[in-house]
PDB file of C-alpha atoms in Angstrom:
ATOM      1  CA  MET A   5      -1.245 -11.194   8.114  1.00 84.00           C
ATOM      2  CA  ASN A   6       1.822 -12.986   9.453  1.00 86.00           C
ATOM      3  CA  THR A   7       3.212 -12.630  12.973  1.00 90.00           C
ATOM      4  CA  THR A   8       5.715  -9.971  12.680  1.00 89.00           C
ATOM      5  CA  GLU A   9       3.204  -7.939  10.559  1.00 90.00           C
ATOM      6  CA  TYR A  10       0.652  -8.050  13.197  1.00 90.00           C
ATOM      7  CA  LEU A  11       3.384  -7.484  16.202  1.00 92.00           C
ATOM      8  CA  GLY A  12       4.973  -4.781  14.211  1.00 90.00           C
ATOM      9  CA  LEU A  13       1.521  -2.721  14.301  1.00 89.00           C
ATOM     10  CA  PHE A  14       1.800  -2.054  17.685  1.00 88.00           C
ATOM     11  CA  LEU A  15       4.535   0.652  17.166  1.00 90.00           C
ATOM     12  CA  THR A  16       3.241   1.850  13.783  1.00 89.00           C
ATOM     13  CA  MET A  17      -0.023   2.464  15.853  1.00 88.00           C
ATOM     14  CA  LYS A  18       1.958   4.370  18.565  1.00 89.00           C
ATOM     15  CA  ASN A  19       3.620   6.490  15.922  1.00 89.00           C
ATOM     16  CA  TYR A  20       0.169   7.275  14.453  1.00 86.00           C
ATOM     17  CA  ALA A  21      -1.189   8.300  17.824  1.00 87.00           C
ATOM     18  CA  GLU A  22       2.025  10.378  18.700  1.00 88.00           C
ATOM     19  CA  ALA A  23       1.384  12.246  15.429  1.00 86.00           C
ATOM     20  CA  ASP A  24      -2.402  12.471  15.893  1.00 83.00           C
ATOM     21  CA  ALA A  25      -1.518  14.356  19.258  1.00 83.00           C
ATOM     22  CA  GLU A  26       0.976  16.560  17.647  1.00 84.00           C
ATOM     23  CA  GLU A  27      -1.609  17.507  15.184  1.00 80.00           C
ATOM     24  CA  ILE A  28      -3.834  18.345  18.017  1.00 76.00           C
ATOM     25  CA  ALA A  29      -1.570  20.470  19.820  1.00 78.00           C
ATOM     26  CA  MET A  30      -0.658  22.038  16.159  1.00 77.00           C
ATOM     27  CA  LEU A  31      -4.339  23.038  15.693  1.00 72.00           C
ATOM     28  CA  GLY A  32      -4.478  24.585  19.369  1.00 71.00           C
ATOM     29  CA  GLU A  33      -1.247  27.115  18.773  1.00 71.00           C
ATOM     30  CA  LYS A  34      -2.914  28.044  15.613  1.00 66.00           C
ATOM     31  CA  ILE A  35      -5.806  29.434  17.758  1.00 64.00           C
ATOM     32  CA  TYR A  36      -3.542  31.121  20.381  1.00 65.00           C
ATOM     33  CA  GLY A  37      -1.483  32.613  17.618  1.00 63.00           C
ATOM     34  CA  ILE A  38      -4.494  34.382  16.014  1.00 57.00           C
ATOM     35  CA  MET A  39      -3.841  38.062  16.601  1.00 56.00           C
ATOM     36  CA  THR A  40      -6.446  40.482  17.116  1.00 60.00           C
ATOM     37  CA  PRO A  41      -5.547  44.055  15.307  1.00 60.00           C
ATOM     38  CA  ALA A  42      -4.740  46.766  17.740  1.00 63.00           C
ATOM     39  CA  TYR A  43      -6.971  49.810  18.009  1.00 63.00           C
ATOM     40  CA  GLY A  44      -6.771  51.747  14.931  1.00 64.00           C
ATOM     41  CA  GLU A  45      -4.361  49.666  12.937  1.00 65.00           C
ATOM     42  CA  LYS A  46      -5.348  48.758   9.329  1.00 63.00           C
ATOM     43  CA  VAL A  47      -5.669  45.604   8.352  1.00 57.00           C
ATOM     44  CA  LYS A  48      -6.551  43.610   5.087  1.00 60.00           C
ATOM     45  CA  CYS A  49     -10.274  42.094   5.342  1.00 58.00           C
ATOM     46  CA  SER A  50     -10.683  38.576   4.233  1.00 57.00           C
ATOM     47  CA  THR A  51     -13.939  37.258   3.172  1.00 59.00           C
ATOM     48  CA  SER A  52     -14.156  35.227   6.529  1.00 57.00           C
ATOM     49  CA  LYS A  53     -16.235  37.218   8.892  1.00 61.00           C
ATOM     50  CA  ASP A  54     -14.489  35.049  12.051  1.00 58.00           C
ATOM     51  CA  SER A  55     -11.446  33.460  11.453  1.00 61.00           C
ATOM     52  CA  MET A  56     -11.042  32.628  15.295  1.00 59.00           C
ATOM     53  CA  GLY A  57     -14.243  30.792  15.407  1.00 64.00           C
ATOM     54  CA  ASN A  58     -13.547  29.070  12.586  1.00 67.00           C
ATOM     55  CA  ALA A  59     -10.150  27.710  14.100  1.00 65.00           C
ATOM     56  CA  VAL A  60     -11.743  27.076  16.975  1.00 67.00           C
ATOM     57  CA  VAL A  61     -14.403  24.794  15.141  1.00 67.00           C
ATOM     58  CA  LYS A  62     -11.926  23.068  13.015  1.00 70.00           C
ATOM     59  CA  LYS A  63      -9.924  22.400  16.099  1.00 66.00           C
ATOM     60  CA  VAL A  64     -12.934  20.802  18.162  1.00 70.00           C
ATOM     61  CA  LEU A  65     -13.917  18.723  15.096  1.00 71.00           C
ATOM     62  CA  SER A  66     -10.296  17.624  14.082  1.00 73.00           C
ATOM     63  CA  GLU A  67      -9.824  16.961  18.011  1.00 75.00           C
ATOM     64  CA  GLU A  68     -12.626  14.674  18.390  1.00 81.00           C
ATOM     65  CA  HIS A  69     -11.695  12.870  15.330  1.00 79.00           C
ATOM     66  CA  TYR A  70      -7.919  12.608  16.564  1.00 79.00           C
ATOM     67  CA  ARG A  71      -8.921  11.270  19.930  1.00 82.00           C
ATOM     68  CA  GLU A  72     -11.231   8.634  18.654  1.00 86.00           C
ATOM     69  CA  GLU A  73      -8.249   7.437  16.667  1.00 84.00           C
ATOM     70  CA  ILE A  74      -5.866   7.691  19.393  1.00 86.00           C
ATOM     71  CA  ASP A  75      -8.286   5.605  21.522  1.00 89.00           C
ATOM     72  CA  ASP A  76      -8.877   3.209  19.102  1.00 88.00           C
ATOM     73  CA  TYR A  77      -4.957   2.787  18.586  1.00 88.00           C
ATOM     74  CA  MET A  78      -4.518   2.399  22.538  1.00 90.00           C
ATOM     75  CA  SER A  79      -7.318  -0.270  22.848  1.00 91.00           C
ATOM     76  CA  LYS A  80      -5.569  -2.036  19.936  1.00 89.00           C
ATOM     77  CA  MET A  81      -2.079  -1.439  21.191  1.00 91.00           C
ATOM     78  CA  GLY A  82      -3.353  -2.880  24.733  1.00 93.00           C
ATOM     79  CA  VAL A  83      -4.616  -6.090  23.248  1.00 93.00           C
ATOM     80  CA  ILE A  84      -1.078  -6.806  21.265  1.00 94.00           C
ATOM     81  CA  ARG A  85       0.979  -5.710  24.505  1.00 94.00           C
ATOM     82  CA  SER A  86      -1.295  -8.494  26.706  1.00 95.00           C
ATOM     83  CA  GLN A  87      -0.595 -10.859  24.030  1.00 95.00           C
ATOM     84  CA  ILE A  88       2.715 -10.668  24.202  1.00 96.00           C
ATOM     85  CA  LYS A  89       2.731 -10.757  28.215  1.00 96.00           C
ATOM     86  CA  LYS A  90       1.023 -13.605  28.332  1.00 96.00           C
ATOM     87  CA  MET A  91       3.821 -15.277  26.553  1.00 96.00           C
ATOM     88  CA  ALA A  92       5.570 -15.359  29.988  1.00 95.00           C
ATOM     89  CA  GLU A  93       3.315 -17.993  31.151  1.00 95.00           C
ATOM     90  CA  ILE A  94       5.283 -20.367  28.695  1.00 94.00           C
ATOM     91  CA  ASP A  95       8.395 -18.937  29.483  1.00 96.00           C
ATOM     92  CA  ASN A  96       9.889 -15.653  30.529  1.00 96.00           C
ATOM     93  CA  LYS A  97      12.339 -15.380  27.722  1.00 97.00           C
ATOM     94  CA  TYR A  98       9.851 -15.070  25.031  1.00 97.00           C
ATOM     95  CA  TYR A  99       8.203 -12.222  26.689  1.00 97.00           C
ATOM     96  CA  GLN A 100      10.982 -10.439  26.981  1.00 96.00           C
ATOM     97  CA  VAL A 101      12.535 -10.719  23.574  1.00 97.00           C
ATOM     98  CA  LEU A 102       8.936 -10.071  22.057  1.00 97.00           C
ATOM     99  CA  GLN A 103       8.600  -7.310  24.348  1.00 96.00           C
ATOM    100  CA  LYS A 104      11.698  -5.632  23.763  1.00 96.00           C
ATOM    101  CA  LYS A 105      11.419  -5.930  19.800  1.00 96.00           C
ATOM    102  CA  TYR A 106       7.732  -4.888  19.534  1.00 95.00           C
ATOM    103  CA  VAL A 107       6.844  -2.564  22.051  1.00 94.00           C
ATOM    104  CA  LEU A 108      10.342  -0.847  22.551  1.00 94.00           C
ATOM    105  CA  GLY A 109      11.473  -1.597  19.167  1.00 94.00           C
ATOM    106  CA  MET A 110      14.884  -2.787  19.841  1.00 96.00           C
ATOM    107  CA  SER A 111      16.714  -4.486  17.469  1.00 96.00           C
ATOM    108  CA  LEU A 112      18.048  -8.240  18.038  1.00 96.00           C
ATOM    109  CA  SER A 113      21.557  -7.211  18.921  1.00 97.00           C
ATOM    110  CA  SER A 114      20.419  -4.964  21.323  1.00 97.00           C
ATOM    111  CA  ILE A 115      18.172  -7.207  22.793  1.00 97.00           C
ATOM    112  CA  ALA A 116      21.002  -9.850  23.074  1.00 97.00           C
ATOM    113  CA  ARG A 117      23.032  -7.184  24.826  1.00 97.00           C
ATOM    114  CA  SER A 118      20.507  -6.239  27.454  1.00 96.00           C
ATOM    115  CA  THR A 119      19.651  -9.857  28.230  1.00 96.00           C
ATOM    116  CA  GLY A 120      22.796 -11.336  28.273  1.00 96.00           C
ATOM    117  CA  TYR A 121      22.078 -13.730  25.912  1.00 96.00           C
ATOM    118  CA  SER A 122      24.348 -14.586  22.657  1.00 96.00           C
ATOM    119  CA  LEU A 123      23.022 -12.929  19.162  1.00 97.00           C
ATOM    120  CA  SER A 124      22.264 -16.505  17.676  1.00 97.00           C
ATOM    121  CA  GLN A 125      20.712 -17.331  20.950  1.00 97.00           C
ATOM    122  CA  THR A 126      18.195 -14.270  20.994  1.00 97.00           C
ATOM    123  CA  ARG A 127      17.408 -14.794  17.485  1.00 97.00           C
ATOM    124  CA  ARG A 128      16.425 -18.526  18.289  1.00 97.00           C
ATOM    125  CA  ILE A 129      14.565 -17.434  21.260  1.00 97.00           C
ATOM    126  CA  TRP A 130      12.789 -14.667  18.906  1.00 97.00           C
ATOM    127  CA  GLU A 131      11.647 -17.224  16.420  1.00 96.00           C
ATOM    128  CA  ASP A 132      10.290 -19.752  18.564  1.00 96.00           C
ATOM    129  CA  GLY A 133       8.580 -16.969  20.485  1.00 96.00           C
ATOM    130  CA  LEU A 134       6.678 -15.944  16.991  1.00 95.00           C
ATOM    131  CA  ILE A 135       5.707 -19.612  16.069  1.00 95.00           C
ATOM    132  CA  LEU A 136       4.534 -20.000  19.966  1.00 96.00           C
ATOM    133  CA  PHE A 137       2.483 -16.762  19.635  1.00 95.00           C
ATOM    134  CA  ASP A 138       1.000 -17.671  16.157  1.00 94.00           C
ATOM    135  CA  GLU A 139      -0.261 -20.952  17.790  1.00 95.00           C
ATOM    136  CA  ARG A 140      -1.772 -19.048  20.482  1.00 95.00           C
ATOM    137  CA  TYR A 141      -2.879 -15.991  18.935  1.00 93.00           C
ATOM    138  CA  GLY A 142      -2.655 -16.371  14.939  1.00 91.00           C
ATOM    139  CA  THR A 143      -6.392 -17.111  14.425  1.00 89.00           C
ATOM    140  CA  LYS A 144      -7.224 -13.795  15.668  1.00 87.00           C
ATOM    141  CA  TYR A 145      -5.115 -11.673  12.973  1.00 87.00           C
ATOM    142  CA  ARG A 146      -4.045 -14.540  10.358  1.00 82.00           C
ATOM    143  CA  LEU A 147      -7.013 -13.917   8.050  1.00 83.00           C
ATOM    144  CA  LYS A 148      -7.098 -10.243   8.625  1.00 83.00           C
ATOM    145  CA  LYS A 149      -5.298  -6.910   6.358  1.00 84.00           C
ATOM    146  CA  ARG A 150      -3.382  -4.416   7.793  1.00 78.00           C
ATOM    147  CA  GLU A 151      -6.080  -2.144   7.385  1.00 80.00           C
ATOM    148  CA  ASP A 152      -8.323  -3.798   9.300  1.00 77.00           C
ATOM    149  CA  PHE A 153      -6.163  -2.939  12.312  1.00 78.00           C
ATOM    150  CA  ILE A 154      -5.227   0.820  11.200  1.00 74.00           C
ATOM    151  CA  ARG A 155      -7.331   3.448   9.743  1.00 64.00           C
ATOM    152  CA  ILE A 156      -6.103   4.438   6.700  1.00 52.00           C
TER     153      ILE A 156
END
């Protein structure tokens, strides 16, 4: 995996974590949306004796799985974020550009506008930052695959 792929995992994991959180919320809505029939109301019976109980069990098991995934993603995102922050030790401009590109998901032209650098200067800082980042942290991810970081 190269440096841009590694840093790009931050937003990917963030999106996955947000999707997992949405799934947890949807499971909760299903449970709270199960209606009980009014007294005397005729209903069609299913083979399932306890739809509420089944829904609760499914939610609890799924929620535990999703929370584990979210915790895993947040931990890995924290590593990437702290590595990017440490780039400020070399020069704050590398931190600024890499953070805006990979944590906030901004384009290089948006970064240029927000920092006051020209687009070519922003591109140069970004490229130099990637090289320096790789020199510092490349051994931690270079020989790994994307699947080593993200559950598929």
